[in-house]
């Protein structure tokens, strides 16, 4: 089994790779491969799509490198488990509004909009540790304590058309979708690779997920 | 609810911690990686390394440090010191830093912040501002460890950095830095109320109440401290308990 972390030149993949390697070793499970090769991505047994920076820039470099189609092939045609992290999760949406109007994978209908807390004095980005809620039933959250803080850093958020697509929320003077899921696909707005023990737990859960 | 972050900072020179460290339970208290691991297990929310003698020749040392820390600490790591351009940023991010902090280079040429934010995203660009009170109730930016005056107004500059794509401001009051008399609260409040991005208060923490003041009176989003944690005066946990008792939302691990 090879789990592939898609390298499309987006920011810091190092900590994502480290966290997945650590948990893969612990579980005696998958090989972790960081790659920018579309063929390897298309044939992966598990896909991890990280992403930092702007929606439009991420989408653009995925398309230019041929990785967009490769990810789509593995996830939709072959149905392997998919995890998107931060902008990698936002790319699941129909459209992103950061730096223009950019189409995403459209696997979970919705759009990616600016974070606008009701309390306008709150800072943007939404940066730091915030709590997951209300109840965490998805296998991704298996074994987490009832109160779990994870690390967020983002200025845009995913607003799914169907709120039931959200499997976890957080609050920043208004609701923010923390995670979405559908079939073999899931995505987290926060950074499990920077969320200490809770984050590593989520990484491990994804690696053993059999949707 | 978003938690207020407590960030221990390590001043590093040639791969070793500069300020004396007083952890009795560490075999090598001068090793930044070992201390980082200790802070990690104590529940620090982020870590910050400041390479105080950064130069072209010793760049490898801090890269090694970033890599080793990222190996064992799964939390956000900020690295500052001697960062001048996108090449520096890229090397550090690739090694394992999550954010980099510009200081002198941002003052000399604010454009470096725009280009770095465009390339790597606002979330990983921190701008460190060192400011000192000047005559007419204003604050001026100083560089080179507080020795060189720039004539630039700190609030103007902070707003400019936000406009250029900084994700966060690390604000140090030079007047209070190292004094253990607390943050410069007026400076912190002024900058924080004039920008929409988070401000990390730094410089002068001598006791746990100072951390509380930085948030409640200074309006900071996070607090950074070095000595009170290094010298074993207080643990991160004690700091958070004290802040929680004052009604500040913190992450208790």
Coordinates of C-alpha atoms in Angstrom, one line a residue:
Chain A
X1 CA 0.0 0.0 0.0
X2 CA 1.4 3.3 -1.0
X3 CA -0.1 6.5 0.5
X4 CA 0.9 9.5 -1.7
X5 CA 1.3 13.0 -0.5
X6 CA 0.8 15.2 -3.6
X7 CA 3.7 17.6 -4.0
X8 CA 2.6 20.4 -6.3
X9 CA 5.1 23.0 -4.9
X10 CA 2.7 24.3 -2.3
X11 CA 4.5 25.5 0.8
X12 CA 5.7 23.3 3.6
X13 CA 5.1 19.7 3.0
X14 CA 7.8 18.6 5.3
X15 CA 5.7 18.5 8.5
X16 CA 2.9 16.7 6.6
X17 CA 5.3 14.1 5.4
X18 CA 6.9 13.7 8.9
X19 CA 3.6 13.2 10.6
X20 CA 2.4 10.6 8.1
X21 CA 5.7 8.7 8.2
X22 CA 5.6 8.7 12.0
X23 CA 2.1 7.3 12.1
X24 CA 2.7 4.8 9.2
X25 CA 5.7 3.4 11.1
X26 CA 3.6 3.2 14.2
X27 CA 0.8 1.4 12.5
X28 CA 3.2 -0.8 10.5
X29 CA 1.0 0.2 7.6
X30 CA 1.5 2.1 4.4
X31 CA 4.5 3.4 2.7
X32 CA 4.4 7.2 2.5
X33 CA 5.5 8.7 -0.8
X34 CA 5.9 12.4 -1.4
X35 CA 5.7 12.9 -5.1
X36 CA 4.9 15.3 -8.0
X37 CA 4.6 12.5 -10.5
X38 CA 1.1 12.3 -11.9
X39 CA 1.4 8.6 -12.7
X40 CA 2.3 7.7 -9.2
X41 CA -0.5 9.8 -7.9
X42 CA -3.0 8.2 -10.2
X43 CA -2.0 4.7 -9.0
X44 CA -1.8 5.5 -5.3
X45 CA -3.7 3.5 -2.8
X46 CA -4.4 6.6 -0.7
X47 CA -4.2 10.3 -1.5
X48 CA -3.2 13.2 0.8
X49 CA -3.5 16.6 -0.7
X50 CA -2.0 19.3 1.4
X51 CA -2.2 23.0 0.5
X52 CA -1.2 26.3 1.8
X53 CA -1.4 29.7 0.2
X54 CA -4.2 30.9 -2.1
X55 CA -7.0 28.7 -3.6
X56 CA -6.4 30.0 -7.1
X57 CA -2.6 29.5 -7.0
X58 CA -3.0 25.9 -5.6
X59 CA -5.6 25.0 -8.3
X60 CA -3.4 26.6 -11.0
X61 CA -0.3 24.6 -10.1
X62 CA -2.3 21.3 -9.8
X63 CA -3.6 21.9 -13.3
X64 CA -0.4 22.9 -14.8
X65 CA 1.4 19.8 -13.5
X66 CA -1.2 17.4 -14.6
X67 CA -1.8 16.4 -11.0
X68 CA -5.4 17.6 -10.9
X69 CA -6.5 14.8 -13.3
X70 CA -4.2 12.3 -11.5
X71 CA -5.9 13.1 -8.2
X72 CA -9.3 12.9 -9.8
X73 CA -8.5 9.5 -11.4
X74 CA -7.4 7.9 -8.1
X75 CA -10.1 9.4 -6.0
X76 CA -13.2 9.2 -8.3
X77 CA -12.4 6.5 -10.9
X78 CA -10.5 4.2 -8.5
X79 CA -12.2 5.3 -5.3
X80 CA -9.2 5.3 -3.0
X81 CA -9.3 7.2 0.3
X82 CA -8.6 10.9 -0.1
X83 CA -7.7 13.4 2.6
X84 CA -7.4 17.2 1.8
X85 CA -5.7 19.4 4.3
X86 CA -6.4 23.2 4.5
X87 CA -6.5 24.5 0.9
X88 CA -6.4 20.8 -0.1
X89 CA -9.8 20.5 1.7
X90 CA -11.1 23.7 0.2
X91 CA -10.3 22.4 -3.3
X92 CA -13.1 19.8 -2.8
X93 CA -15.6 22.7 -3.3
X94 CA -17.3 23.8 -6.5
X95 CA -15.7 27.1 -6.5
X96 CA -13.2 29.2 -4.5
X97 CA -13.5 33.0 -4.3
X98 CA -9.9 33.7 -3.2
X99 CA -8.2 35.8 -5.9
X100 CA -11.0 35.6 -8.3
X101 CA -13.5 32.8 -9.2
X102 CA -11.7 29.5 -9.4
X103 CA -13.3 26.1 -9.9
X104 CA -12.4 23.3 -7.5
X105 CA -12.9 19.5 -7.8
X106 CA -16.6 20.0 -7.1
X107 CA -16.8 16.7 -5.2
X108 CA -18.6 18.3 -2.3
X109 CA -20.8 21.1 -3.6
X110 CA -20.2 24.5 -2.0
X111 CA -18.0 27.5 -2.1
X112 CA -14.9 28.8 -0.4
X113 CA -15.6 32.3 1.1
X114 CA -13.7 34.8 3.3
X115 CA -13.9 34.2 7.0
X116 CA -16.2 36.9 8.4
X117 CA -16.7 36.6 12.2
X118 CA -19.8 38.4 13.5
X119 CA -17.4 40.2 15.9
X120 CA -15.6 42.3 13.3
X121 CA -12.8 43.1 15.8
X122 CA -11.6 39.5 15.6
X123 CA -8.4 39.0 13.7
X124 CA -8.0 37.4 10.3
X125 CA -6.5 34.9 9.6
X126 CA -8.3 32.6 12.1
X127 CA -5.0 31.4 13.5
X128 CA -4.3 29.1 16.5
X129 CA -5.9 26.3 18.4
X130 CA -9.7 25.9 18.3
X131 CA -12.1 23.3 19.4
X132 CA -13.7 20.6 17.2
X133 CA -17.4 20.0 17.7
X134 CA -20.2 19.3 18.1
X135 CA -19.9 15.5 18.1
X136 CA -17.2 13.6 16.2
X137 CA -18.7 10.5 14.7
X138 CA -16.6 10.1 11.5
X139 CA -13.9 7.4 11.6
X140 CA -11.3 10.2 11.1
X141 CA -12.0 11.3 14.7
X142 CA -11.9 7.8 16.3
X143 CA -10.5 7.8 19.8
X144 CA -10.2 11.6 20.2
X145 CA -11.1 13.0 23.6
X146 CA -14.5 14.8 23.8
X147 CA -12.8 18.2 23.9
X148 CA -10.2 18.4 21.1
X149 CA -8.3 21.5 20.1
X150 CA -6.6 21.5 16.7
X151 CA -4.4 24.1 14.9
X152 CA -6.1 26.3 12.3
X153 CA -4.6 29.0 10.1
X154 CA -6.8 30.3 7.3
X155 CA -8.6 33.4 6.0
X156 CA -11.1 31.6 3.8
X157 CA -13.5 28.8 4.7
X158 CA -15.6 26.1 3.0
X159 CA -19.3 26.7 3.0
X160 CA -20.9 23.4 1.8
X161 CA -24.3 23.6 0.0
X162 CA -25.5 20.8 2.2
X163 CA -24.5 21.5 5.9
X164 CA -24.6 17.7 6.4
X165 CA -21.4 17.4 4.4
X166 CA -19.7 18.9 7.4
X167 CA -18.4 16.3 9.9
X168 CA -16.9 18.8 12.3
X169 CA -17.3 22.5 13.1
X170 CA -15.5 25.1 15.1
X171 CA -16.5 28.5 16.3
X172 CA -14.9 31.8 15.5
X173 CA -17.7 34.2 16.4
X174 CA -19.8 32.3 13.9
X175 CA -19.6 28.7 12.6
X176 CA -16.7 27.5 10.6
X177 CA -16.6 24.1 8.9
X178 CA -13.6 22.2 10.3
X179 CA -14.0 19.0 8.3
X180 CA -16.1 17.6 5.4
X181 CA -16.6 14.1 4.2
X182 CA -18.4 12.0 1.5
X183 CA -17.9 8.4 0.6
X184 CA -14.1 7.8 0.3
X185 CA -13.4 11.5 0.5
X186 CA -12.6 13.7 3.5
X187 CA -11.0 17.0 4.1
X188 CA -9.9 19.0 7.2
X189 CA -9.6 22.8 7.3
X190 CA -7.1 22.6 10.2
X191 CA -3.6 21.2 10.2
X192 CA -3.4 17.7 11.8
X193 CA 0.4 17.7 11.2
X194 CA 0.7 20.6 13.5
X195 CA -1.9 19.6 16.1
X196 CA 0.3 17.5 18.3
X197 CA -1.2 14.3 19.7
X198 CA -4.8 14.9 18.5
X199 CA -3.5 15.6 15.0
X200 CA -1.3 12.5 14.9
X201 CA -4.4 10.6 16.0
X202 CA -6.3 11.9 13.0
X203 CA -3.4 11.1 10.7
X204 CA -3.4 7.5 12.0
X205 CA -7.1 7.2 11.6
X206 CA -6.9 8.3 8.0
X207 CA -4.2 5.8 7.3
X208 CA -6.3 3.0 8.7
X209 CA -9.6 4.2 7.2
X210 CA -11.4 1.7 4.9
X211 CA -14.4 3.5 3.5
Chain B
X1 CA -13.5 29.3 20.9
X2 CA -10.1 30.3 19.6
X3 CA -7.4 29.9 22.3
X4 CA -4.8 32.5 23.2
X5 CA -1.4 31.1 22.2
X6 CA 1.6 30.8 24.6
X7 CA 4.8 30.8 22.6
X8 CA 8.2 30.0 24.2
X9 CA 11.1 31.5 22.2
X10 CA 14.6 30.3 22.1
X11 CA 17.5 32.5 21.1
X12 CA 19.9 30.4 19.2
X13 CA 23.5 30.9 18.1
X14 CA 25.6 28.4 16.2
X15 CA 23.0 25.8 16.9
X16 CA 23.0 26.3 20.7
X17 CA 20.7 28.1 23.0
X18 CA 22.2 31.4 24.0
X19 CA 20.5 32.4 27.2
X20 CA 21.3 30.1 30.2
X21 CA 18.9 27.4 30.7
X22 CA 17.9 25.9 34.0
X23 CA 16.1 22.7 33.3
X24 CA 17.4 20.1 35.7
X25 CA 15.8 17.2 33.9
X26 CA 17.4 17.7 30.6
X27 CA 20.7 16.1 29.8
X28 CA 21.7 18.8 27.4
X29 CA 19.9 22.1 28.3
X30 CA 21.8 24.0 25.6
X31 CA 20.3 21.8 22.8
X32 CA 17.4 23.6 21.2
X33 CA 15.8 20.4 20.0
X34 CA 15.7 18.9 23.4
X35 CA 14.3 22.0 24.9
X36 CA 11.7 22.2 22.1
X37 CA 10.7 18.7 22.9
X38 CA 10.2 19.6 26.5
X39 CA 8.1 22.7 25.6
X40 CA 6.1 20.4 23.3
X41 CA 5.3 18.0 26.0
X42 CA 4.5 20.9 28.4
X43 CA 1.7 22.1 26.0
X44 CA 3.3 25.1 24.3
X45 CA 1.1 26.2 21.4
X46 CA 3.9 27.1 19.1
X47 CA 7.6 27.4 19.1
X48 CA 9.9 30.2 18.0
X49 CA 13.6 30.0 17.3
X50 CA 15.5 33.2 16.8
X51 CA 18.9 32.8 15.1
X52 CA 20.6 35.8 16.7
X53 CA 23.9 35.4 14.8
X54 CA 22.5 34.4 11.4
X55 CA 24.9 34.6 8.5
X56 CA 25.4 33.0 5.2
X57 CA 28.1 30.7 6.6
X58 CA 26.1 29.2 9.5
X59 CA 22.8 28.9 7.6
X60 CA 23.2 25.1 7.6
X61 CA 23.0 25.0 11.4
X62 CA 19.6 26.5 11.7
X63 CA 18.3 24.4 8.8
X64 CA 19.4 21.3 10.7
X65 CA 17.7 22.5 13.8
X66 CA 14.5 23.1 12.0
X67 CA 14.6 19.7 10.5
X68 CA 15.4 17.9 13.7
X69 CA 12.7 19.8 15.6
X70 CA 10.1 19.1 12.9
X71 CA 11.0 15.4 13.3
X72 CA 9.7 15.2 16.8
X73 CA 7.5 18.3 17.5
X74 CA 4.2 18.4 15.6
X75 CA 3.4 22.0 16.3
X76 CA 3.9 25.2 14.5
X77 CA 7.5 26.4 14.4
X78 CA 8.6 29.9 13.6
X79 CA 12.1 30.8 12.7
X80 CA 13.6 34.3 12.6
X81 CA 17.0 35.9 12.1
X82 CA 18.8 37.0 9.0
X83 CA 16.0 36.2 6.6
X84 CA 16.4 38.4 3.5
X85 CA 14.6 36.9 0.6
X86 CA 12.5 34.1 -0.9
X87 CA 15.4 31.8 -1.1
X88 CA 15.9 32.1 2.7
X89 CA 12.2 31.5 3.3
X90 CA 12.1 28.5 1.0
X91 CA 15.1 26.8 2.6
X92 CA 13.6 27.2 6.0
X93 CA 10.1 26.0 5.0
X94 CA 11.6 23.0 3.3
X95 CA 13.7 22.2 6.3
X96 CA 10.6 22.1 8.5
X97 CA 9.7 25.7 9.7
X98 CA 6.0 26.6 9.3
X99 CA 6.5 30.3 9.5
X100 CA 9.5 32.6 9.0
X101 CA 9.9 36.0 10.6
X102 CA 11.3 39.0 8.7
X103 CA 12.8 41.8 10.6
X104 CA 15.6 44.1 9.3
X105 CA 15.0 43.1 5.7
X106 CA 11.4 44.1 5.9
X107 CA 12.4 47.5 7.1
X108 CA 15.1 48.0 4.5
X109 CA 12.9 46.8 1.7
X110 CA 9.2 46.2 2.5
X111 CA 8.8 44.6 -1.0
X112 CA 10.4 41.4 0.3
X113 CA 7.3 40.8 2.4
X114 CA 5.0 41.2 -0.6
X115 CA 7.0 38.8 -2.7
X116 CA 7.3 36.2 0.1
X117 CA 3.6 36.4 0.9
X118 CA 2.6 36.0 -2.7
X119 CA 4.8 33.0 -3.2
X120 CA 4.3 31.1 0.1
X121 CA 1.0 32.5 1.4
X122 CA 0.3 35.0 4.2
X123 CA 0.0 32.3 6.8
X124 CA 3.8 31.7 6.9
X125 CA 5.0 35.3 6.9
X126 CA 5.6 36.9 10.2
X127 CA 7.0 40.4 10.5
X128 CA 9.0 41.1 13.7
X129 CA 8.7 44.8 14.7
X130 CA 11.1 46.2 17.4
X131 CA 9.8 49.5 18.6
X132 CA 10.8 52.1 21.1
X133 CA 8.9 55.1 22.5
X134 CA 10.0 58.4 21.0
X135 CA 9.3 61.9 22.2
X136 CA 5.8 62.8 21.0
X137 CA 3.9 59.8 22.2
X138 CA 4.8 57.8 19.1
X139 CA 6.8 54.6 18.6
X140 CA 9.7 54.2 16.3
X141 CA 11.1 51.1 14.7
X142 CA 14.7 50.2 15.5
X143 CA 16.7 47.5 13.9
X144 CA 20.0 45.7 14.5
X145 CA 19.0 44.5 18.0
X146 CA 17.5 47.9 18.9
X147 CA 20.7 49.9 18.2
X148 CA 19.8 51.5 14.9
X149 CA 17.0 54.1 14.6
X150 CA 15.0 54.1 11.4
X151 CA 12.7 57.1 11.7
X152 CA 9.7 54.8 10.8
X153 CA 6.5 55.0 12.8
X154 CA 5.7 51.5 14.2
X155 CA 1.9 51.8 13.6
X156 CA 2.3 53.0 10.1
X157 CA 4.8 50.2 9.4
X158 CA 2.6 47.5 11.0
X159 CA -0.3 48.5 8.7
X160 CA 2.0 48.6 5.7
X161 CA 3.1 45.0 6.5
X162 CA -0.5 43.9 6.8
X163 CA -1.2 45.4 3.4
X164 CA 1.7 43.7 1.9
X165 CA 0.6 40.3 3.1
X166 CA 2.1 39.6 6.5
X167 CA 0.0 37.0 8.4
X168 CA 1.1 38.1 11.8
X169 CA 3.1 40.8 13.7
X170 CA 5.6 39.8 16.3
X171 CA 5.9 43.0 18.4
X172 CA 8.7 43.7 20.8
X173 CA 8.9 46.7 23.0
X174 CA 12.6 47.5 23.1
X175 CA 12.2 49.6 26.2
X176 CA 10.9 46.7 28.2
X177 CA 12.7 43.8 26.6
X178 CA 14.9 42.1 29.1
X179 CA 13.6 44.2 32.0
X180 CA 11.1 41.7 33.4
X181 CA 8.7 44.6 34.0
X182 CA 6.1 43.4 31.6
X183 CA 5.2 44.1 28.0
X184 CA 4.9 47.6 26.7
X185 CA 1.2 47.6 26.9
X186 CA 0.5 50.9 25.3
X187 CA 2.6 49.9 22.3
X188 CA 0.9 46.5 22.1
X189 CA -2.6 48.0 22.3
X190 CA -1.9 50.7 19.7
X191 CA -0.5 48.3 17.2
X192 CA -3.1 45.6 17.8
X193 CA -6.0 48.0 17.4
X194 CA -4.6 49.4 14.2
X195 CA -4.2 46.1 12.3
X196 CA -6.6 43.3 11.4
X197 CA -4.0 40.5 11.7
X198 CA -2.9 38.8 15.0
X199 CA -0.2 40.5 17.1
X200 CA 2.1 38.5 19.3
X201 CA 3.3 40.5 22.3
X202 CA 6.9 40.1 23.2
X203 CA 9.6 41.6 25.4
X204 CA 9.7 42.1 29.1
X205 CA 7.8 39.2 30.7
X206 CA 8.9 38.8 34.3
X207 CA 5.9 37.0 35.8
X208 CA 2.7 35.3 34.8
X209 CA 0.5 38.3 35.4
X210 CA 2.4 40.1 32.6
X211 CA 1.1 37.4 30.2
X212 CA -2.5 38.1 31.3
X213 CA -1.9 41.9 30.9
X214 CA -0.5 41.4 27.4
X215 CA -3.8 39.9 26.3
X216 CA -6.4 41.8 28.4
X217 CA -4.8 45.2 28.5
X218 CA -2.6 45.0 25.4
X219 CA -5.1 43.2 23.1
X220 CA -2.6 40.8 21.8
X221 CA -3.6 37.4 20.2
X222 CA -0.6 35.6 21.6
X223 CA 2.2 36.0 24.1
X224 CA 5.9 35.2 23.5
X225 CA 8.4 34.8 26.3
X226 CA 11.8 33.4 26.8
X227 CA 13.4 33.8 30.2
X228 CA 10.5 32.9 32.5
X229 CA 10.3 29.5 30.9
X230 CA 14.0 28.9 30.3
X231 CA 15.1 29.6 33.8
X232 CA 12.5 27.2 35.1
X233 CA 10.7 29.9 37.0
X234 CA 7.4 28.8 35.5
X235 CA 6.2 26.1 33.3
X236 CA 4.0 26.6 30.2
X237 CA 1.3 24.8 32.2
X238 CA 1.5 27.2 35.1
X239 CA 1.3 30.1 32.7
X240 CA -1.8 28.7 31.1
X241 CA -3.4 27.9 34.4
X242 CA -2.8 31.5 35.5
X243 CA -4.3 32.9 32.3
X244 CA -7.3 30.6 32.5
X245 CA -7.9 31.8 36.1
X246 CA -8.0 35.3 34.7
X247 CA -10.7 34.3 32.2
X248 CA -8.5 34.0 29.1
X249 CA -9.3 31.0 26.8
X250 CA -6.2 28.8 26.7
X251 CA -5.5 25.2 25.6
X252 CA -5.0 23.0 28.6
X253 CA -3.2 19.8 27.6

